[in-house]
Amino acid sequence: MARILQLTDLHVFASAGERLKGIPTRELLQQVVDHVLATEPAFDRVIITGDHTHDEQPESYAAVRDILSVWADQLLHVPGNHDERRLMQEGLSAVSRHANGSDRLTFCSDIDNWRLIGLDTHVPGEVAGHISDDQIAWLTNRLAESGASHVGLFFHHPPVDVGSVWMDAIGLANRETLQTVISADERIRLACCGHVHHEFTFDLGSARIFTTPSTGIQFDPQGTTPRFATAAPGYRVIELQPDGYQTHVVRLPTIPYAPVND
Ligand SMILES: [Fe+2]
């Protein structure tokens, strides 16, 4: 059984103590990593599904790299809206190792009878995401060439509505395009995303779409404008089996900080 750790929406700042709506994101990323190391068996892959930083600065990527360095040999990354591709590639050694030749930051990693594919939905300067034709072509080729029994996808912007007016307005712009690919290949069993900073699931074809809490600030899906929830930071564990998988979210046992809603 292979074990995957998903961390998402780190939102680390260049300045160590800087807070996002009252939440010290760098400190909480460290708390999450410490909790994982203290409580979890080892992981075969550690996948970061975007928003590594909040301010897209070289110092922020350096801090992320240092905090995650315990998993240097397991890390895989895709970008979120709060990322900058060039700085990500320069600052995180695992990124350049898995880049596919274009400026897109993707990965393709086989483990047992599973293929894990990371997609790039980042649009510079935009909060919403987009899945480009070149990404669809690249994904289609990775699926066609593979003899894997099962496929897991990882990317930042969820490909479905998550039942939140304000989050769905900043989701994946052309989500139907990716829905078509996911629905057409029954080997695709799961797609793990970030961006919405709360836990959500949705069935699509043979796949289940999962979103995962942030390692820092949590979002409240209710209402029509952005609000921040008082909830503990978390992460997702995925256990890959020969004939399926199990997954669950784990949160820190206490809520370290309450967010400021203004
Ligand atoms: Fe985020």
Coordinates of C-alpha atoms and ligand atoms in Angstrom, one line a residue:
M1 CA 0.0 0.0 0.0
A2 CA 1.4 3.4 -1.0
R3 CA 0.7 6.4 1.1
I4 CA 0.3 9.9 -0.3
L5 CA 0.2 13.2 1.7
Q6 CA -1.6 16.2 0.2
L7 CA -0.8 19.6 1.6
T8 CA -2.4 22.6 0.0
D9 CA -2.7 26.4 0.2
L10 CA 0.3 27.1 2.4
H11 CA 0.2 30.9 1.7
V12 CA 3.6 31.5 3.3
F13 CA 4.9 35.1 3.4
A14 CA 8.5 36.3 3.0
S15 CA 8.3 37.8 6.5
A16 CA 8.3 35.0 9.1
G17 CA 5.6 36.5 11.4
E18 CA 3.3 38.1 8.8
R19 CA -0.3 37.1 9.2
L20 CA -3.1 36.5 6.6
K21 CA -6.3 37.8 8.2
G22 CA -4.8 37.1 11.7
I23 CA -3.5 33.7 10.7
P24 CA 0.4 33.2 10.9
T25 CA 0.6 30.9 7.9
R26 CA 4.3 30.1 8.1
E27 CA 4.0 29.0 11.7
L28 CA 0.9 26.9 11.0
L29 CA 2.6 25.1 8.1
Q30 CA 5.4 24.2 10.5
Q31 CA 2.8 23.0 13.0
V32 CA 1.2 20.8 10.4
V33 CA 4.5 19.3 9.3
D34 CA 5.4 18.6 12.9
H35 CA 2.0 17.0 13.5
V36 CA 2.4 14.8 10.4
L37 CA 5.9 13.7 11.5
A38 CA 4.8 12.9 15.0
T39 CA 1.6 11.0 14.2
E40 CA 1.8 9.5 10.7
P41 CA 3.6 6.6 9.2
A42 CA 6.0 7.5 6.3
F43 CA 4.7 8.8 3.0
D44 CA 5.7 7.6 -0.5
R45 CA 4.8 10.9 -2.1
V46 CA 4.1 14.4 -0.7
I47 CA 2.0 16.4 -3.1
I48 CA 1.6 20.2 -2.8
T49 CA -1.4 21.4 -4.7
G50 CA -0.6 25.1 -5.0
D51 CA -0.6 28.5 -3.3
H52 CA 2.8 27.7 -1.8
T53 CA 3.1 31.4 -1.0
H54 CA 0.8 34.4 -0.5
D55 CA 3.1 37.1 -1.7
E56 CA 5.0 35.2 -4.5
Q57 CA 8.5 36.2 -3.2
P58 CA 11.8 34.3 -3.5
E59 CA 12.1 34.4 0.3
S60 CA 8.7 32.8 0.7
Y61 CA 9.6 29.8 -1.6
A62 CA 12.9 29.4 0.3
A63 CA 10.9 29.2 3.6
V64 CA 8.5 26.6 2.1
R65 CA 11.5 24.6 0.8
D66 CA 13.1 24.6 4.2
I67 CA 10.0 23.6 6.1
L68 CA 9.3 20.8 3.6
S69 CA 12.9 19.7 3.3
V70 CA 12.3 16.5 5.4
W71 CA 10.4 15.2 2.3
A72 CA 12.9 16.3 -0.3
D73 CA 12.8 13.0 -2.1
Q74 CA 9.0 12.6 -2.0
L75 CA 7.8 16.1 -3.0
L76 CA 5.7 16.9 -6.1
H77 CA 4.3 20.3 -6.8
V78 CA 1.7 22.1 -9.0
P79 CA 1.0 25.8 -8.9
G80 CA -2.0 27.7 -7.6
N81 CA -3.1 31.3 -8.3
H82 CA -0.8 32.5 -5.5
D83 CA 2.3 31.1 -7.2
E84 CA 4.7 32.4 -9.8
R85 CA 6.0 29.7 -12.1
R86 CA 9.6 31.0 -12.5
L87 CA 10.1 31.6 -8.8
M88 CA 8.5 28.2 -8.0
Q89 CA 10.9 26.5 -10.4
E90 CA 13.9 28.3 -9.1
G91 CA 12.9 28.0 -5.4
L92 CA 11.7 24.4 -5.2
S93 CA 14.1 21.8 -6.4
A94 CA 11.4 19.1 -7.0
V95 CA 9.6 21.4 -9.5
S96 CA 12.3 21.6 -12.2
R97 CA 12.8 17.8 -11.9
H98 CA 9.3 17.2 -13.0
A99 CA 8.6 20.1 -15.4
N100 CA 7.5 18.9 -18.8
G101 CA 9.5 21.2 -21.1
S102 CA 6.9 24.0 -21.4
D103 CA 6.4 26.7 -18.8
R104 CA 3.7 24.6 -17.2
L105 CA 4.6 23.0 -13.9
T106 CA 3.3 19.4 -14.0
F107 CA 4.3 16.0 -12.8
C108 CA 3.7 12.3 -13.7
S109 CA 4.7 9.7 -11.2
D110 CA 3.9 6.0 -11.2
I111 CA 3.6 4.0 -8.0
D112 CA 2.5 0.3 -7.9
N113 CA -0.4 0.1 -10.4
W114 CA -1.3 3.8 -10.0
R115 CA -0.4 6.8 -12.1
L116 CA -0.3 10.2 -10.4
I117 CA -0.6 13.2 -12.6
G118 CA -0.3 16.8 -11.6
L119 CA -1.8 19.6 -13.8
D120 CA -1.2 23.3 -14.0
T121 CA -4.3 25.5 -13.9
H122 CA -2.5 28.7 -13.0
V123 CA -3.3 31.9 -15.0
P124 CA -0.8 34.8 -14.2
G125 CA -2.6 37.7 -12.6
E126 CA -5.9 35.8 -12.2
V127 CA -7.5 34.2 -9.1
A128 CA -9.6 31.9 -11.2
G129 CA -7.9 29.0 -13.0
H130 CA -8.0 27.7 -16.6
I131 CA -7.1 24.3 -18.1
S132 CA -5.4 25.0 -21.4
D133 CA -5.5 22.9 -24.6
D134 CA -1.8 22.0 -24.1
Q135 CA -2.6 20.7 -20.6
I136 CA -5.5 18.6 -21.9
A137 CA -3.3 17.2 -24.7
W138 CA -0.5 16.4 -22.2
L139 CA -3.0 14.8 -19.8
T140 CA -4.5 12.8 -22.7
N141 CA -1.1 11.5 -23.7
R142 CA -0.1 10.6 -20.2
L143 CA -3.3 8.6 -19.9
A144 CA -3.0 6.9 -23.3
E145 CA 0.6 5.8 -22.8
S146 CA 0.0 4.3 -19.4
G147 CA -0.9 0.7 -18.5
A148 CA -1.8 1.7 -15.0
S149 CA -5.0 0.3 -13.5
H150 CA -5.8 3.5 -11.6
V151 CA -5.1 7.2 -12.0
G152 CA -5.1 10.0 -9.4
L153 CA -5.1 13.7 -10.5
F154 CA -3.8 16.6 -8.6
F155 CA -4.3 20.3 -9.4
H156 CA -5.2 23.6 -7.7
H157 CA -8.7 24.7 -8.9
P158 CA -11.5 22.2 -8.4
P159 CA -13.2 21.2 -11.7
V160 CA -16.7 21.3 -10.3
D161 CA -18.8 23.8 -8.3
V162 CA -18.3 23.4 -4.6
G163 CA -21.7 24.9 -3.6
S164 CA -20.4 28.3 -2.6
V165 CA -21.4 31.4 -4.4
W166 CA -18.2 33.3 -3.9
M167 CA -15.8 30.3 -4.4
D168 CA -17.5 29.1 -7.5
A169 CA -17.1 32.5 -9.1
I170 CA -13.3 32.2 -8.8
G171 CA -13.0 28.5 -9.7
L172 CA -11.8 26.8 -12.9
A173 CA -13.1 28.9 -15.7
N174 CA -13.6 26.1 -18.2
R175 CA -14.3 23.3 -15.8
E176 CA -16.5 21.4 -18.3
T177 CA -13.4 20.7 -20.5
L178 CA -11.7 18.9 -17.7
Q179 CA -14.9 17.2 -16.6
T180 CA -15.1 15.6 -20.0
V181 CA -11.7 14.1 -19.8
I182 CA -12.3 12.8 -16.3
S183 CA -15.6 11.3 -17.2
A184 CA -14.2 9.5 -20.3
D185 CA -11.5 7.4 -18.5
E186 CA -12.8 5.1 -15.8
R187 CA -9.3 4.6 -14.5
I188 CA -9.4 8.1 -13.1
R189 CA -10.5 7.4 -9.5
L190 CA -9.8 10.6 -7.7
A191 CA -8.9 14.2 -8.3
C192 CA -7.4 16.1 -5.3
C193 CA -7.6 19.9 -5.4
G194 CA -7.1 22.9 -3.2
H195 CA -8.1 26.6 -3.7
V196 CA -11.3 26.5 -1.6
H197 CA -9.6 26.0 1.8
H198 CA -12.3 23.6 3.1
E199 CA -13.2 20.0 2.7
F200 CA -15.7 19.0 -0.1
T201 CA -16.4 15.9 -2.2
F202 CA -18.2 15.4 -5.5
D203 CA -18.7 12.3 -7.7
L204 CA -17.8 12.7 -11.4
G205 CA -17.7 9.6 -13.7
S206 CA -15.7 6.9 -12.0
A207 CA -13.8 9.6 -10.0
R208 CA -14.4 11.4 -6.8
I209 CA -13.3 15.0 -6.6
F210 CA -11.9 16.0 -3.2
T211 CA -10.9 19.4 -1.9
T212 CA -8.7 19.7 1.2
P213 CA -8.3 22.2 4.0
S214 CA -5.5 24.7 3.9
T215 CA -2.4 24.2 6.1
G216 CA -3.2 27.8 7.3
I217 CA -6.3 29.9 6.9
Q218 CA -9.8 28.2 6.5
F219 CA -12.6 29.5 4.3
D220 CA -16.3 29.6 5.1
P221 CA -18.3 28.5 2.0
Q222 CA -21.5 30.2 3.2
G223 CA -22.6 33.6 2.1
T224 CA -21.9 35.6 -1.0
T225 CA -18.6 37.3 -0.1
P226 CA -15.3 35.8 1.3
R227 CA -15.4 34.9 4.9
F228 CA -12.8 33.0 7.0
A229 CA -13.8 30.1 9.2
T230 CA -12.6 29.3 12.7
A231 CA -11.3 25.8 12.1
A232 CA -8.1 23.9 12.5
P233 CA -5.5 23.6 9.7
G234 CA -5.4 20.2 8.0
Y235 CA -4.1 17.9 5.3
R236 CA -5.2 14.8 3.4
V237 CA -3.9 11.3 3.6
I238 CA -4.5 9.0 0.6
E239 CA -3.8 5.3 0.8
L240 CA -3.5 3.6 -2.7
Q241 CA -4.4 0.0 -2.9
P242 CA -4.2 -2.4 -5.8
D243 CA -8.0 -2.2 -6.4
G244 CA -8.9 1.2 -5.0
Y245 CA -8.0 3.7 -2.4
Q246 CA -9.0 5.2 1.0
T247 CA -8.6 8.9 1.9
H248 CA -9.3 11.1 4.9
V249 CA -8.6 14.6 6.1
V250 CA -6.7 15.1 9.4
R251 CA -6.8 18.4 11.2
L252 CA -4.6 19.7 14.0
P253 CA -6.2 18.7 17.4
T254 CA -6.8 22.3 18.4
I255 CA -7.6 25.6 16.6
P256 CA -4.4 27.6 17.1
Y257 CA -5.7 31.0 15.9
A258 CA -9.1 32.5 15.0
P259 CA -9.2 34.5 11.7
V260 CA -10.2 38.2 11.5
N261 CA -13.3 38.9 9.4
D262 CA -13.7 42.5 8.6
Ligands
FE1 FE -5.3 29.4 -1.5

